[in-house]
């Protein structure tokens, strides 16, 4: 992606402007919501393993916290930009609002490349990030989480630094922790299952039985694997999944017309979601080009890998058989392709609704930490299903009532909720 040509914050603001117009928001509310509320930009000096000091640039952006404590991940990335963090913080506000969890939106980042940093150096970055922000994050203020290139270990270092500085135990200050250290059961499944709860509801509306459907998936990582598992439990046939092959530096689609078998594929899949091609071939899988996931003659497509994969070029390969696209990934559809999907009448479950199971479960983690009492997995997943189903029904009812595209209906609900909260507080 050409970063010069594509500024995600411009996109986020354009999306907001369109819905602000539909909602006829007043100028004060627009000014408040089309920009971020608070931003922290700071240096993190780190003594490197070779004895020199490197200064890393860190950010935290709170877009809006009118509905509750802000929530959002921290990315480590060499090309991190403040505008990316701003856009992601705004999208977090809408995501939390559309599933109606009492949280606002935030995002954080550090410009760094963990591939070239030792574990000790990464720990120093995490502790330095938290030292800068320990007065401004907190269980009732702003709750970070993992994101691109950060994981539960990074979260534990940050938690430890916060608790040392604040002289107490505050497990609710950060989510994405391992189970047993304040993490929630069900978090691993949450995003993929959440995608499928919304697909199940969409099929119900169309009077189609899951048993009579087929689906194709892009990606075979955390989101896709659990989406496929639940889809198969519902009776659906997952005919294809694609993944990235690190050795060949290209992607492949794995297809079995009778349906792919998770029990066969999981033992030959690495932790990055890459399936071993040779072993899959021996198991009778057809190995196609990575782009073929989208050309399958199926009822449901689930992009669950990267941004901009459904674009002006690829959208034309979508078969007429496709009735539902459930966006597991963030931003998998470009604005041009989205227009085509809308015109073709394909039922799109937009990303910030379809993949909101992750943040919803992170909210459950926060709740459990704040109570210091942890739920069983079935309880977590039951509550997740209730939240996702209610959110889906609210969006689809509005779409029907006002004859709106699903993405627009989801934005209308989310932005209206946040605008109302701002008004109720006297901010707008
Ligand atoms: P992951 O790293 O576990 O898996 C990514 C998968 O995509 C892997 O199977 C990888 O091989 C595949 N992939 C990468 N490049 C590809 C390509 N060119 N063609 C085909 N496959 C390719 O990631 P994940 O956690 O499953 O996340 C997937 C998407 O979902 C991302 O957009 C992420 O932002 C979004 N998302 C994830 C969560 C979550 O809780 N994990 C929550 C919300 C949104």
Coordinates of C-alpha atoms and ligand atoms in Angstrom, one line a residue:
X1 CA 0.0 0.0 0.0
X2 CA 1.3 3.4 -1.0
X3 CA 1.2 5.3 2.3
X4 CA 1.6 8.6 0.4
X5 CA -1.6 7.9 -1.6
X6 CA -3.5 6.4 1.3
X7 CA -3.9 8.3 4.5
X8 CA -6.2 6.1 6.8
X9 CA -7.2 9.2 8.9
X10 CA -8.5 10.9 5.8
X11 CA -10.5 7.8 5.0
X12 CA -11.9 7.6 8.6
X13 CA -12.9 11.3 8.5
X14 CA -14.5 10.9 5.1
X15 CA -16.6 7.9 6.4
X16 CA -17.6 10.0 9.4
X17 CA -18.5 13.0 7.3
X18 CA -20.9 10.9 5.1
X19 CA -22.8 9.6 8.2
X20 CA -22.7 12.9 10.0
X21 CA -24.6 14.3 7.0
X22 CA -27.1 11.5 7.1
X23 CA -27.7 12.0 10.8
X24 CA -27.7 15.8 10.3
X25 CA -25.3 16.3 13.2
X26 CA -24.7 19.9 14.3
X27 CA -21.4 21.5 13.6
X28 CA -20.2 21.3 17.2
X29 CA -20.7 17.5 17.3
X30 CA -19.0 17.1 14.0
X31 CA -16.0 19.1 15.1
X32 CA -15.8 17.0 18.2
X33 CA -16.1 13.6 16.6
X34 CA -14.1 14.1 13.4
X35 CA -11.0 14.7 15.4
X36 CA -9.2 13.0 18.3
X37 CA -9.8 14.1 21.9
X38 CA -6.3 13.6 23.3
X39 CA -3.0 12.7 21.9
X40 CA 0.3 11.8 23.6
X41 CA 3.5 11.9 21.6
X42 CA 6.7 11.0 23.5
X43 CA 10.2 9.7 23.4
X44 CA 11.2 6.3 24.9
X45 CA 15.0 6.2 25.4
X46 CA 16.3 2.6 25.6
X47 CA 19.8 1.4 26.6
X48 CA 20.4 -1.2 23.8
X49 CA 22.2 -4.5 24.4
X50 CA 25.4 -3.0 22.8
X51 CA 25.4 -0.1 25.4
X52 CA 24.2 2.7 23.0
X53 CA 21.0 4.6 23.6
X54 CA 18.2 4.5 21.0
X55 CA 15.2 6.8 21.3
X56 CA 11.9 5.3 20.1
X57 CA 8.8 7.4 19.3
X58 CA 5.6 6.4 21.1
X59 CA 2.0 7.5 20.8
X60 CA -1.3 7.1 22.5
X61 CA -4.4 8.6 21.0
X62 CA -7.9 8.7 22.6
X63 CA -10.5 9.5 20.0
X64 CA -13.5 9.7 22.3
X65 CA -14.4 8.4 25.8
X66 CA -17.9 9.7 26.2
X67 CA -19.4 6.2 26.5
X68 CA -16.8 4.8 28.9
X69 CA -13.1 4.2 29.5
X70 CA -11.1 4.3 26.2
X71 CA -10.0 0.9 24.7
X72 CA -7.6 0.0 22.0
X73 CA -4.4 -1.9 21.1
X74 CA -0.8 -0.9 20.9
X75 CA 1.1 -1.6 17.7
X76 CA 4.8 -2.0 17.3
X77 CA 5.6 -1.2 13.7
X78 CA 8.6 0.4 11.8
X79 CA 6.1 2.3 9.6
X80 CA 3.8 3.4 12.3
X81 CA 2.4 6.9 11.8
X82 CA 0.4 9.2 14.0
X83 CA -2.4 9.3 11.3
X84 CA -2.7 5.5 11.4
X85 CA -3.0 5.6 15.1
X86 CA -5.6 8.4 14.9
X87 CA -7.7 6.5 12.3
X88 CA -7.6 3.3 14.3
X89 CA -8.6 5.1 17.5
X90 CA -11.7 6.5 15.7
X91 CA -12.6 3.1 14.3
X92 CA -12.3 1.7 17.9
X93 CA -14.9 4.2 19.1
X94 CA -17.4 3.1 16.4
X95 CA -16.6 -0.6 17.0
X96 CA -17.3 -0.4 20.7
X97 CA -20.4 1.7 20.1
X98 CA -21.9 -0.6 17.5
X99 CA -21.8 -3.7 19.8
X100 CA -23.0 -1.4 22.6
X101 CA -20.2 -2.0 25.1
X102 CA -19.6 0.9 27.5
X103 CA -16.1 1.9 26.2
X104 CA -14.6 4.6 24.1
X105 CA -11.9 4.3 21.4
X106 CA -8.2 4.7 21.6
X107 CA -5.1 3.3 19.9
X108 CA -1.3 3.3 20.6
X109 CA 1.9 2.7 18.9
X110 CA 5.6 2.7 18.9
X111 CA 7.8 3.2 15.8
X112 CA 10.0 0.1 16.1
X113 CA 10.7 -3.2 14.5
X114 CA 10.5 -6.1 17.0
X115 CA 12.2 -8.4 14.5
X116 CA 15.5 -6.5 15.2
X117 CA 15.1 -6.0 18.9
X118 CA 16.1 -8.4 21.7
X119 CA 13.5 -9.5 24.3
X120 CA 15.2 -7.2 26.9
X121 CA 15.1 -4.2 24.5
X122 CA 11.4 -4.9 23.8
X123 CA 10.7 -5.1 27.6
X124 CA 12.4 -1.7 28.0
X125 CA 10.2 -0.2 25.3
X126 CA 7.1 -1.6 27.0
X127 CA 8.1 -0.3 30.4
X128 CA 9.1 3.1 29.0
X129 CA 5.8 3.4 27.2
X130 CA 3.9 2.7 30.4
X131 CA 6.1 5.1 32.5
X132 CA 5.1 7.9 30.1
X133 CA 1.4 7.1 30.4
X134 CA 0.9 5.7 33.9
X135 CA -1.1 8.7 35.0
X136 CA -3.3 8.7 31.9
X137 CA -4.2 5.0 31.5
X138 CA -6.1 2.9 34.0
X139 CA -9.0 0.5 34.4
X140 CA -11.4 3.4 34.5
X141 CA -9.5 5.7 32.1
X142 CA -7.9 4.0 29.2
X143 CA -7.2 0.3 28.7
X144 CA -4.6 -0.8 26.2
X145 CA -4.4 -4.2 24.5
X146 CA -2.2 -6.1 22.1
X147 CA -2.2 -5.4 18.4
X148 CA 0.1 -5.8 15.4
X149 CA 3.5 -7.3 16.7
X150 CA 2.6 -7.0 20.4
X151 CA 1.4 -10.0 22.4
X152 CA 0.5 -11.1 26.0
X153 CA 4.2 -10.9 27.1
X154 CA 4.3 -7.2 26.1
X155 CA 1.1 -6.6 28.0
X156 CA 2.5 -8.3 31.1
X157 CA 5.6 -6.1 31.1
X158 CA 3.4 -3.0 30.8
X159 CA 1.1 -4.3 33.6
X160 CA 4.0 -4.9 35.9
X161 CA 5.4 -1.4 35.3
X162 CA 2.0 0.2 35.9
X163 CA 1.5 -1.8 39.1
X164 CA 5.0 -1.0 40.4
X165 CA 4.4 2.8 39.8
X166 CA 0.9 2.7 41.3
X167 CA 1.8 0.4 44.2
X168 CA -1.1 -2.0 43.8
X169 CA -2.7 -4.7 41.7
X170 CA -4.7 -3.4 38.8
X171 CA -5.2 -6.3 36.3
X172 CA -8.0 -4.4 34.6
X173 CA -5.5 -1.8 33.3
X174 CA -4.6 -3.8 30.3
X175 CA -6.2 -6.8 28.4
X176 CA -4.8 -9.6 26.2
X177 CA -3.1 -11.2 29.3
X178 CA -2.6 -14.9 29.4
X179 CA -5.3 -17.0 31.2
X180 CA -4.1 -17.4 34.8
X181 CA -2.6 -13.9 34.8
X182 CA -5.9 -12.1 34.4
X183 CA -6.7 -13.1 30.9
X184 CA -10.2 -14.3 29.9
X185 CA -11.1 -17.8 28.7
X186 CA -12.7 -17.6 25.2
X187 CA -10.5 -14.7 24.0
X188 CA -8.8 -17.0 21.4
X189 CA -12.1 -18.1 19.9
X190 CA -13.9 -14.7 20.3
X191 CA -13.2 -12.9 17.0
X192 CA -13.7 -15.9 14.7
X193 CA -16.8 -17.1 16.6
X194 CA -18.1 -13.5 16.6
X195 CA -17.9 -13.5 12.8
X196 CA -19.9 -16.7 12.6
X197 CA -22.6 -15.5 15.0
X198 CA -23.3 -12.7 12.6
X199 CA -23.2 -15.0 9.6
X200 CA -25.7 -17.4 11.4
X201 CA -28.1 -14.4 11.9
X202 CA -27.7 -13.2 8.3
X203 CA -28.6 -16.7 7.1
X204 CA -31.6 -16.8 9.4
X205 CA -32.9 -13.6 7.8
X206 CA -32.4 -15.1 4.3
X207 CA -34.2 -18.3 5.4
X208 CA -31.2 -20.3 4.4
X209 CA -30.0 -23.3 6.5
X210 CA -26.3 -23.2 7.2
X211 CA -26.2 -26.9 6.3
X212 CA -27.1 -25.9 2.7
X213 CA -24.2 -23.5 2.3
X214 CA -20.6 -23.4 1.4
X215 CA -17.9 -20.8 2.2
X216 CA -14.4 -19.8 1.3
X217 CA -12.0 -18.0 3.6
X218 CA -9.0 -15.8 3.1
X219 CA -6.4 -16.4 5.8
X220 CA -5.9 -19.4 8.1
X221 CA -4.9 -17.6 11.3
X222 CA -6.7 -16.9 14.6
X223 CA -9.8 -15.3 13.1
X224 CA -10.2 -17.7 10.2
X225 CA -9.5 -21.0 12.1
X226 CA -12.2 -20.3 14.7
X227 CA -14.7 -19.0 12.2
X228 CA -14.2 -22.2 10.2
X229 CA -14.6 -24.4 13.3
X230 CA -17.9 -22.7 14.3
X231 CA -19.2 -22.7 10.7
X232 CA -18.6 -26.4 10.4
X233 CA -20.3 -27.0 13.8
X234 CA -23.3 -25.1 12.3
X235 CA -23.3 -27.6 9.5
X236 CA -21.7 -25.5 6.7
X237 CA -19.1 -26.8 4.3
X238 CA -15.8 -24.7 4.2
X239 CA -14.5 -25.5 0.7
X240 CA -11.3 -23.4 0.7
X241 CA -8.9 -21.4 2.8
X242 CA -5.9 -19.4 1.7
X243 CA -2.7 -18.5 3.6
X244 CA 0.7 -16.9 3.1
X245 CA 3.8 -19.0 2.4
X246 CA 6.8 -17.4 4.0
X247 CA 9.3 -19.5 2.1
X248 CA 7.8 -18.9 -1.4
X249 CA 6.8 -15.3 -0.5
X250 CA 3.4 -15.8 -2.0
X251 CA 0.0 -17.1 -1.0
X252 CA -1.9 -20.3 -1.9
X253 CA -5.5 -21.4 -1.6
X254 CA -6.2 -24.9 -0.3
X255 CA -9.4 -26.5 -1.6
X256 CA -11.3 -29.7 -1.0
X257 CA -14.7 -29.8 -2.7
X258 CA -16.1 -32.0 0.0
X259 CA -14.9 -29.5 2.6
X260 CA -11.6 -28.8 4.3
X261 CA -10.9 -30.8 7.5
X262 CA -9.6 -28.9 10.5
X263 CA -8.4 -32.2 12.2
X264 CA -6.2 -32.8 9.1
X265 CA -5.0 -29.3 8.5
X266 CA -4.2 -28.1 12.1
X267 CA -1.3 -30.5 12.7
X268 CA 0.3 -29.3 9.4
X269 CA -0.2 -25.5 10.1
X270 CA 2.4 -23.4 11.9
X271 CA 1.8 -20.7 14.5
X272 CA 1.6 -18.0 11.9
X273 CA -1.3 -19.7 10.1
X274 CA 0.7 -21.2 7.2
X275 CA -0.4 -24.6 6.0
X276 CA 2.4 -27.0 4.8
X277 CA 1.7 -27.3 1.0
X278 CA 3.4 -30.6 0.4
X279 CA 1.7 -32.4 3.3
X280 CA -1.7 -30.9 2.3
X281 CA -1.2 -32.1 -1.3
X282 CA -0.7 -35.7 0.0
X283 CA -3.9 -35.3 2.0
X284 CA -5.8 -34.7 -1.3
X285 CA -6.0 -30.9 -1.2
X286 CA -6.0 -28.9 -4.5
X287 CA -3.4 -26.1 -4.2
X288 CA -4.4 -23.0 -6.1
X289 CA -3.1 -19.5 -6.4
X290 CA -3.7 -17.4 -3.2
X291 CA -6.1 -15.1 -5.0
X292 CA -8.4 -18.1 -5.8
X293 CA -10.2 -17.9 -2.5
X294 CA -12.4 -15.1 -3.8
X295 CA -13.3 -16.9 -7.1
X296 CA -15.0 -19.9 -5.4
X297 CA -18.5 -20.7 -6.3
X298 CA -19.8 -20.5 -2.7
X299 CA -22.5 -18.8 -0.7
X300 CA -20.3 -17.0 1.8
X301 CA -16.9 -15.3 1.5
X302 CA -14.9 -14.5 4.7
X303 CA -11.9 -12.2 4.1
X304 CA -9.9 -12.7 7.3
X305 CA -6.3 -11.8 6.4
X306 CA -5.4 -8.3 5.1
X307 CA -6.7 -4.9 4.2
X308 CA -7.8 -3.9 0.6
X309 CA -8.1 -7.5 -0.6
X310 CA -11.5 -7.0 -2.2
X311 CA -10.7 -4.2 -4.5
X312 CA -11.6 -2.8 -8.0
X313 CA -9.6 -5.6 -9.6
X314 CA -10.7 -8.6 -7.5
X315 CA -14.3 -7.7 -7.0
X316 CA -15.1 -8.7 -10.5
X317 CA -14.1 -12.3 -9.8
X318 CA -16.8 -12.7 -7.1
X319 CA -19.3 -15.3 -8.4
X320 CA -23.0 -14.7 -8.6
X321 CA -23.5 -17.5 -6.1
X322 CA -22.1 -15.3 -3.2
X323 CA -24.8 -14.0 -1.0
X324 CA -22.9 -12.9 2.1
X325 CA -19.5 -11.4 2.7
X326 CA -18.5 -11.3 6.4
X327 CA -15.5 -9.1 7.0
X328 CA -13.3 -10.8 9.5
X329 CA -10.3 -8.6 8.7
X330 CA -10.1 -4.9 9.3
X331 CA -10.7 -2.9 6.1
X332 CA -10.7 -5.8 3.6
X333 CA -12.8 -3.9 1.1
X334 CA -11.8 -0.7 -0.8
X335 CA -14.3 2.1 -1.3
X336 CA -14.6 1.3 -5.0
X337 CA -15.2 -2.4 -4.5
X338 CA -17.7 -1.6 -1.7
X339 CA -19.8 0.3 -4.2
X340 CA -19.9 -2.7 -6.5
X341 CA -20.9 -5.1 -3.7
X342 CA -23.7 -2.7 -2.8
X343 CA -24.9 -2.5 -6.4
X344 CA -24.8 -6.3 -6.7
X345 CA -27.0 -6.6 -3.6
X346 CA -24.4 -8.8 -1.7
X347 CA -25.2 -8.8 2.0
X348 CA -22.0 -7.4 3.6
X349 CA -21.4 -7.7 7.3
X350 CA -19.0 -4.8 7.8
X351 CA -15.7 -5.3 9.6
X352 CA -16.4 -3.2 12.7
X353 CA -19.5 -5.3 13.4
X354 CA -18.3 -8.7 12.1
X355 CA -15.0 -8.7 14.0
X356 CA -16.1 -7.0 17.1
X357 CA -16.1 -10.3 19.1
X358 CA -12.4 -9.6 20.0
X359 CA -13.0 -6.3 21.7
X360 CA -16.2 -7.5 23.3
X361 CA -14.3 -10.3 24.9
X362 CA -11.5 -7.9 25.9
X363 CA -14.3 -5.9 27.6
X364 CA -15.3 -9.1 29.4
X365 CA -11.7 -9.5 30.5
X366 CA -11.7 -6.0 32.0
X367 CA -15.0 -6.7 33.8
X368 CA -13.6 -10.0 35.3
X369 CA -10.3 -8.3 36.3
X370 CA -12.2 -5.5 38.0
X371 CA -14.2 -8.0 40.0
X372 CA -11.2 -10.3 40.5
X373 CA -13.6 -13.2 39.6
X374 CA -13.3 -15.2 36.4
X375 CA -16.0 -16.9 34.3
X376 CA -16.0 -20.3 32.7
X377 CA -15.5 -20.4 29.0
X378 CA -19.2 -21.3 28.2
X379 CA -20.3 -18.2 30.2
X380 CA -17.9 -15.9 28.3
X381 CA -19.0 -17.4 24.9
X382 CA -22.7 -17.2 25.8
X383 CA -22.4 -13.6 26.7
X384 CA -20.4 -12.9 23.5
X385 CA -23.1 -14.6 21.4
X386 CA -25.8 -12.5 23.1
X387 CA -23.9 -9.2 22.4
X388 CA -23.0 -10.0 18.8
X389 CA -26.5 -11.2 17.9
X390 CA -28.1 -8.1 19.4
X391 CA -25.7 -5.9 17.6
X392 CA -26.3 -7.7 14.3
X393 CA -30.1 -7.5 14.7
X394 CA -30.1 -3.8 15.5
X395 CA -28.0 -3.0 12.4
X396 CA -30.0 -5.2 10.1
X397 CA -33.3 -3.9 11.4
X398 CA -32.2 -0.3 10.7
X399 CA -30.9 -1.3 7.3
X400 CA -34.3 -2.7 6.4
X401 CA -36.3 0.1 7.9
X402 CA -34.4 2.9 6.2
X403 CA -33.3 1.0 3.2
X404 CA -29.6 1.4 4.0
X405 CA -26.5 -0.6 3.0
X406 CA -25.4 -2.6 6.1
X407 CA -22.1 -0.7 6.4
X408 CA -24.0 2.6 6.5
X409 CA -26.5 1.3 9.0
X410 CA -23.8 0.1 11.3
X411 CA -22.1 3.5 11.1
X412 CA -25.4 5.3 11.8
X413 CA -26.0 3.3 14.9
X414 CA -22.4 3.7 16.2
X415 CA -22.0 7.4 15.5
X416 CA -25.5 8.3 16.8
X417 CA -24.8 6.5 20.1
X418 CA -21.5 8.4 20.6
X419 CA -23.0 11.7 19.5
X420 CA -25.8 11.2 22.1
X421 CA -23.3 10.4 24.9
X422 CA -21.4 13.6 24.0
X423 CA -24.7 15.6 24.1
X424 CA -25.8 14.0 27.4
X425 CA -22.5 15.1 28.9
X426 CA -22.9 18.6 27.6
X427 CA -19.9 18.3 25.3
X428 CA -21.8 19.1 22.2
Ligands
LIG1 P1 -3.1 -14.1 12.1 O1 -1.8 -13.5 12.0 O2 -3.4 -15.1 13.1 O3 -3.5 -14.8 10.7 C1 -3.4 -14.1 9.4 C2 -3.6 -15.2 8.3 O4 -3.6 -14.5 7.1 C3 -2.5 -16.2 8.2 O5 -3.1 -17.5 7.9 C4 -1.7 -15.7 7.1 O6 -1.0 -16.8 6.4 C5 -2.8 -15.2 6.2 N1 -2.3 -14.3 5.1 C6 -1.4 -13.3 5.2 N2 -1.2 -12.7 4.0 C7 -2.0 -13.4 3.2 C8 -2.3 -13.3 1.8 N3 -1.7 -12.4 1.0 N4 -3.2 -14.2 1.2 C9 -3.8 -15.1 2.0 N5 -3.6 -15.2 3.3 C10 -2.7 -14.4 3.9 O7 -4.1 -12.8 12.1 P2 -5.6 -12.8 12.7 O8 -5.5 -12.5 14.1 O9 -6.3 -14.0 12.2 O10 -6.2 -11.5 12.0 C11 -6.7 -11.5 10.7 C12 -7.3 -10.2 10.4 O11 -8.4 -10.0 11.3 C13 -6.5 -8.9 10.5 O12 -7.0 -7.9 9.6 C14 -6.8 -8.4 11.9 O13 -6.5 -7.0 12.0 C15 -8.2 -8.7 12.0 N6 -8.7 -8.8 13.4 C16 -8.2 -9.7 14.2 C17 -8.7 -9.8 15.5 C18 -8.2 -10.8 16.5 O14 -8.8 -10.8 17.6 N7 -7.3 -11.6 16.1 C19 -9.7 -8.9 15.9 C20 -10.3 -8.0 15.0 C21 -9.7 -7.9 13.7

